[in-house]
């Protein structure tokens, strides 16, 4: 029993936050299934099972309360994001390996929920990109086809709902999309032959998934209002650079990891002024 | 014309549960029950310093008689809250979670409520300094800065009782608005404030109406009642000043530096009582709520045990704790026998159903809900991680001491982390370290001074010896002669002393001897005498 104030608490919990994130993914998943078939559901099921198994094993090894943490929903969020990023027609072991790596190595080796420095889903994506490039490159092209636009729209709707629910703030999605539009649009106008257009980026499913569900991971991202703008802008610029100048078709995962490593510094440099220190106080 | 309000960031809006304790009017304690067998009045009332007792066991006191005053001129006096006999001046448990004791005056009421003679105070003739002293002696907590700046741009009156369940100021304004307005008028005049803003939360419409009516009747100039948006913790003085004037006074500065002062409505009422009625502060209105059948406000004499207050409102069977204050900032009391003091706004009975233990603590996921709820614009989750890692320097860098411990961060935290507990811990650790540091510094200074003194004494001694030696090396003839004489005299005296000592030596164990033994001893003595005398006369062989 807590002996100290406050004695009342808001009902929100880690679990309710994670469940809302999962719920917000549903419109996008529905569009995915509608256009590409139920394959992705199998991937989601596989990734979820692997993530929960990995989580349970690590919790047992670390002697943590099993049901409390298994029930928090964070492993499921990681699993679903992996399943949605990975090729839906990939082999079954691909998402299983990725989910296990994300949970066991990226999350629990760093101390579990809230302690990981890097986004588990994106780290697993990068690992698989390096270790099994042949499987990852067979991925459906992220080029903005009409079908993918519907999936992107689903993510956008879910993301807007998350903002309304105050699970995430507007800063990261807005900064990400604005920066991506600015840099891609700018270069496209400057040289349309060499650089892809804005719609190519904005209407791909990965941009919306990245803007609302990946860059907004609070554990690994920047947390101050100003810091979030720099952080998400950085991811957008890096994503565009990797896509345009590197061999990888989709740069969000790498860009996210790079900016994850900058997040503590960004936070430190963007501390908001505290009450009473916003303007110069008058002389005594 | 509706006033424009300023905003502060953050704040929360928990269910206020205020209706429960406003359905019944304020009741005098004495009207509901007779006084308990003893009233315990701590010689320490909220402003830190302790007081000197003016009475001792056996003294008869009148209601309103001063029984404790400060050791210096900052301590606010305390008074007997009823007439009776002082039973003791002794250590009693204080209304604080630590359960520590302090010196208290224990009064056994005689039930007659005999007052001292009450004479109104002419503050207009007395002036600011004398009025401040009068209020201090009348036991009104007005703060050390009272009137420190001479003139005020804005006097803010705090009727924004933003914490859930507390309604004592609300009811005070509803029922005694005229007295409050008179107190405010006195404050305005004494502090020479150009403008008075009375901030009341807009979920207390009855209080707002009553205050506006009283204001219209009294016709106070440049005084306005402002219905500020209800949001916890607007009742914090700094935040209310921000809302009403737009001024943000930082944690490190006094309100007066910004031409503002803030007083509670209950303080304004106490000032009215002290100055206009000549009554020192002997009671206060306390909200009794929570796990009780009839929550209400009671005007309680200071020193009444909380238990007696709760008993008047029908505490329910599953009550498991007594909280002084509201559900956001209140303190769990070490027991229900602790007394009502001048800062007791509210007494809550708690039960596991009413204030359930929080769900298990989860790790922080840096969601930032706490930062969005923080009215001091801090980053509570960063402070938490620093406090947890005992990185107190970093915590201070992130403005730990600007935290007002309002509890908003803990209230919203989805991980159910008792954040404020961590800040309280970090603050007390830092203060303890500072104190230790000060002790260590003082000790080091003392030690260094001792070394310095030892060194100085050594040098002085050396200097003295040196001058002496110099004197010995270059003596005048007379000095030398004197010195020689002194030396001779000293030697002679020493010899005389030695001789005397030797003569005084008496053999031990010669009390209970037989005559034969005595005779033998006498013989031996004689032999030794002879030997000694022969040794003295005979010159030593080897000389």
CSV table of N, CA and C in Angstrom, one decimal, chain B residues 213-274:
chain,number,residue,atom,x,y,z
B,213,UNK,N,-21.7,39.2,-4.5
B,213,UNK,CA,-22.7,40.0,-3.8
B,213,UNK,C,-22.1,40.8,-2.7
B,214,UNK,N,-21.2,40.1,-1.9
B,214,UNK,CA,-20.6,40.8,-0.8
B,214,UNK,C,-19.8,42.0,-1.2
B,215,UNK,N,-19.1,41.8,-2.4
B,215,UNK,CA,-18.3,42.8,-2.9
B,215,UNK,C,-19.1,44.0,-3.3
B,216,UNK,N,-20.3,43.7,-4.0
B,216,UNK,CA,-21.1,44.8,-4.4
B,216,UNK,C,-21.6,45.6,-3.2
B,217,UNK,N,-21.9,44.8,-2.1
B,217,UNK,CA,-22.5,45.5,-0.9
B,217,UNK,C,-21.4,46.4,-0.3
B,218,UNK,N,-20.2,45.9,-0.2
B,218,UNK,CA,-19.1,46.6,0.5
B,218,UNK,C,-18.5,47.7,-0.5
B,219,UNK,N,-18.7,47.5,-1.8
B,219,UNK,CA,-18.2,48.5,-2.7
B,219,UNK,C,-16.7,48.7,-2.7
B,220,UNK,N,-15.9,47.6,-2.6
B,220,UNK,CA,-14.5,47.7,-2.6
B,220,UNK,C,-14.0,48.1,-4.0
B,221,UNK,N,-13.0,49.0,-4.0
B,221,UNK,CA,-12.6,49.5,-5.3
B,221,UNK,C,-11.5,48.6,-5.9
B,222,UNK,N,-11.4,48.6,-7.2
B,222,UNK,CA,-10.4,47.8,-7.9
B,222,UNK,C,-10.3,46.4,-7.4
B,223,UNK,N,-11.4,45.8,-7.1
B,223,UNK,CA,-11.4,44.4,-6.6
B,223,UNK,C,-12.3,43.6,-7.5
B,224,UNK,N,-11.9,42.5,-8.0
B,224,UNK,CA,-12.7,41.7,-8.9
B,224,UNK,C,-12.7,40.2,-8.5
B,225,UNK,N,-13.8,39.6,-8.7
B,225,UNK,CA,-13.9,38.2,-8.5
B,225,UNK,C,-13.7,37.5,-9.9
B,226,UNK,N,-12.7,36.7,-10.0
B,226,UNK,CA,-12.4,36.1,-11.3
B,226,UNK,C,-12.7,34.6,-11.3
B,227,UNK,N,-13.6,34.1,-12.1
B,227,UNK,CA,-14.0,32.7,-12.2
B,227,UNK,C,-13.0,32.0,-13.1
B,228,UNK,N,-12.0,31.4,-12.5
B,228,UNK,CA,-10.9,30.8,-13.3
B,228,UNK,C,-11.3,29.3,-13.7
B,229,UNK,N,-10.8,28.9,-14.8
B,229,UNK,CA,-11.2,27.5,-15.3
B,229,UNK,C,-10.7,26.5,-14.2
B,230,UNK,N,-11.6,25.6,-13.9
B,230,UNK,CA,-11.3,24.5,-12.9
B,230,UNK,C,-10.2,23.6,-13.5
B,231,UNK,N,-9.1,23.4,-12.8
B,231,UNK,CA,-8.1,22.5,-13.3
B,231,UNK,C,-7.1,22.3,-12.1
B,232,UNK,N,-6.9,21.1,-11.7
B,232,UNK,CA,-5.9,20.9,-10.7
B,232,UNK,C,-4.5,21.1,-11.3
B,233,UNK,N,-3.5,21.7,-10.7
B,233,UNK,CA,-3.5,22.4,-9.4
B,233,UNK,C,-3.5,23.9,-9.5
B,234,UNK,N,-4.6,24.5,-10.0
B,234,UNK,CA,-4.7,26.0,-10.0
B,234,UNK,C,-4.6,26.6,-8.6
B,235,UNK,N,-5.0,25.8,-7.6
B,235,UNK,CA,-4.9,26.3,-6.2
B,235,UNK,C,-3.5,26.6,-5.7
B,236,UNK,N,-2.5,26.2,-6.5
B,236,UNK,CA,-1.1,26.5,-6.1
B,236,UNK,C,-0.9,28.0,-6.4
B,237,UNK,N,-0.4,28.7,-5.4
B,237,UNK,CA,-0.3,30.2,-5.5
B,237,UNK,C,0.4,30.6,-6.8
B,238,UNK,N,1.6,30.0,-7.1
B,238,UNK,CA,2.3,30.4,-8.2
B,238,UNK,C,1.5,30.3,-9.5
B,239,UNK,N,0.8,29.2,-9.6
B,239,UNK,CA,0.0,28.9,-10.8
B,239,UNK,C,-1.2,29.9,-10.9
B,240,UNK,N,-1.8,30.1,-9.7
B,240,UNK,CA,-3.0,31.1,-9.7
B,240,UNK,C,-2.5,32.5,-10.2
B,241,UNK,N,-1.3,32.9,-9.7
B,241,UNK,CA,-0.8,34.2,-10.1
B,241,UNK,C,-0.6,34.2,-11.6
B,242,UNK,N,-0.1,33.1,-12.1
B,242,UNK,CA,0.1,33.0,-13.6
B,242,UNK,C,-1.2,33.1,-14.3
B,243,UNK,N,-2.3,32.4,-13.8
B,243,UNK,CA,-3.6,32.4,-14.5
B,243,UNK,C,-4.2,33.8,-14.5
B,244,UNK,N,-4.0,34.5,-13.3
B,244,UNK,CA,-4.7,35.7,-13.2
B,244,UNK,C,-3.9,36.9,-13.8
B,245,UNK,N,-2.6,36.9,-13.7
B,245,UNK,CA,-1.8,38.0,-14.1
B,245,UNK,C,-0.9,37.8,-15.3
B,246,UNK,N,-0.7,36.5,-15.6
B,246,UNK,CA,0.2,36.2,-16.7
B,246,UNK,C,1.7,36.1,-16.2
B,247,UNK,N,1.9,36.5,-15.0
B,247,UNK,CA,3.3,36.5,-14.5
B,247,UNK,C,3.7,35.1,-14.0
B,248,UNK,N,4.8,34.6,-14.4
B,248,UNK,CA,5.4,33.4,-13.9
B,248,UNK,C,6.5,33.7,-13.0
B,249,UNK,N,6.2,33.4,-11.7
B,249,UNK,CA,7.3,33.7,-10.7
B,249,UNK,C,8.1,32.4,-10.6
B,250,UNK,N,9.3,32.4,-10.9
B,250,UNK,CA,10.1,31.1,-10.8
B,250,UNK,C,10.2,30.6,-9.4
B,251,UNK,N,10.5,29.4,-9.2
B,251,UNK,CA,10.6,28.7,-7.9
B,251,UNK,C,11.6,29.5,-7.0
B,252,UNK,N,12.6,30.0,-7.6
B,252,UNK,CA,13.7,30.6,-6.8
B,252,UNK,C,13.4,32.0,-6.3
B,253,UNK,N,12.3,32.6,-6.8
B,253,UNK,CA,12.0,34.0,-6.5
B,253,UNK,C,10.8,34.2,-5.6
B,254,UNK,N,10.7,35.3,-4.9
B,254,UNK,CA,9.5,35.6,-4.1
B,254,UNK,C,8.5,36.4,-5.0
B,255,UNK,N,7.2,36.2,-4.6
B,255,UNK,CA,6.2,36.9,-5.4
B,255,UNK,C,6.4,38.4,-5.4
B,256,UNK,N,6.8,38.9,-4.2
B,256,UNK,CA,6.9,40.3,-4.0
B,256,UNK,C,7.9,40.9,-5.0
B,257,UNK,N,8.9,40.1,-5.5
B,257,UNK,CA,9.8,40.6,-6.5
B,257,UNK,C,9.1,41.0,-7.8
B,258,UNK,N,8.0,40.4,-8.0
B,258,UNK,CA,7.2,40.7,-9.2
B,258,UNK,C,6.0,41.6,-8.9
B,259,UNK,N,6.0,42.2,-7.8
B,259,UNK,CA,4.9,43.1,-7.5
B,259,UNK,C,3.6,42.4,-7.2
B,260,UNK,N,3.6,41.1,-6.8
B,260,UNK,CA,2.4,40.4,-6.5
B,260,UNK,C,2.5,39.8,-5.1
B,261,UNK,N,1.3,39.6,-4.5
B,261,UNK,CA,1.3,38.7,-3.3
B,261,UNK,C,0.0,37.9,-3.4
B,262,UNK,N,0.0,36.8,-2.7
B,262,UNK,CA,-1.1,35.9,-2.8
B,262,UNK,C,-1.5,35.4,-1.4
B,263,UNK,N,-2.7,35.5,-1.0
B,263,UNK,CA,-3.2,35.0,0.3
B,263,UNK,C,-4.4,34.2,0.1
B,264,UNK,N,-4.6,33.2,0.9
B,264,UNK,CA,-5.8,32.3,0.9
B,264,UNK,C,-7.0,33.1,1.4
B,265,UNK,N,-8.2,32.7,0.9
B,265,UNK,CA,-9.4,33.3,1.4
B,265,UNK,C,-9.5,33.1,2.9
B,266,UNK,N,-9.0,31.9,3.4
B,266,UNK,CA,-9.1,31.6,4.8
B,266,UNK,C,-8.2,32.6,5.6
B,267,UNK,N,-7.1,32.9,5.0
B,267,UNK,CA,-6.2,33.9,5.7
B,267,UNK,C,-6.8,35.3,5.7
B,268,UNK,N,-7.5,35.7,4.6
B,268,UNK,CA,-8.2,36.9,4.6
B,268,UNK,C,-9.3,37.0,5.7
B,269,UNK,N,-9.9,35.9,5.9
B,269,UNK,CA,-11.0,35.8,6.9
B,269,UNK,C,-10.3,35.9,8.3
B,270,UNK,N,-9.2,35.2,8.5
B,270,UNK,CA,-8.5,35.2,9.8
B,270,UNK,C,-8.1,36.6,10.1
B,271,UNK,N,-7.7,37.4,9.1
B,271,UNK,CA,-7.2,38.8,9.3
B,271,UNK,C,-8.4,39.6,9.7
B,272,UNK,N,-9.5,39.4,9.0
B,272,UNK,CA,-10.8,40.1,9.4
B,272,UNK,C,-11.1,39.8,10.9
B,273,UNK,N,-11.0,38.5,11.3
B,273,UNK,CA,-11.3,38.2,12.7
B,273,UNK,C,-10.4,38.8,13.6
B,274,UNK,N,-9.1,38.8,13.3
B,274,UNK,CA,-8.1,39.4,14.2
B,274,UNK,C,-8.2,40.9,14.3
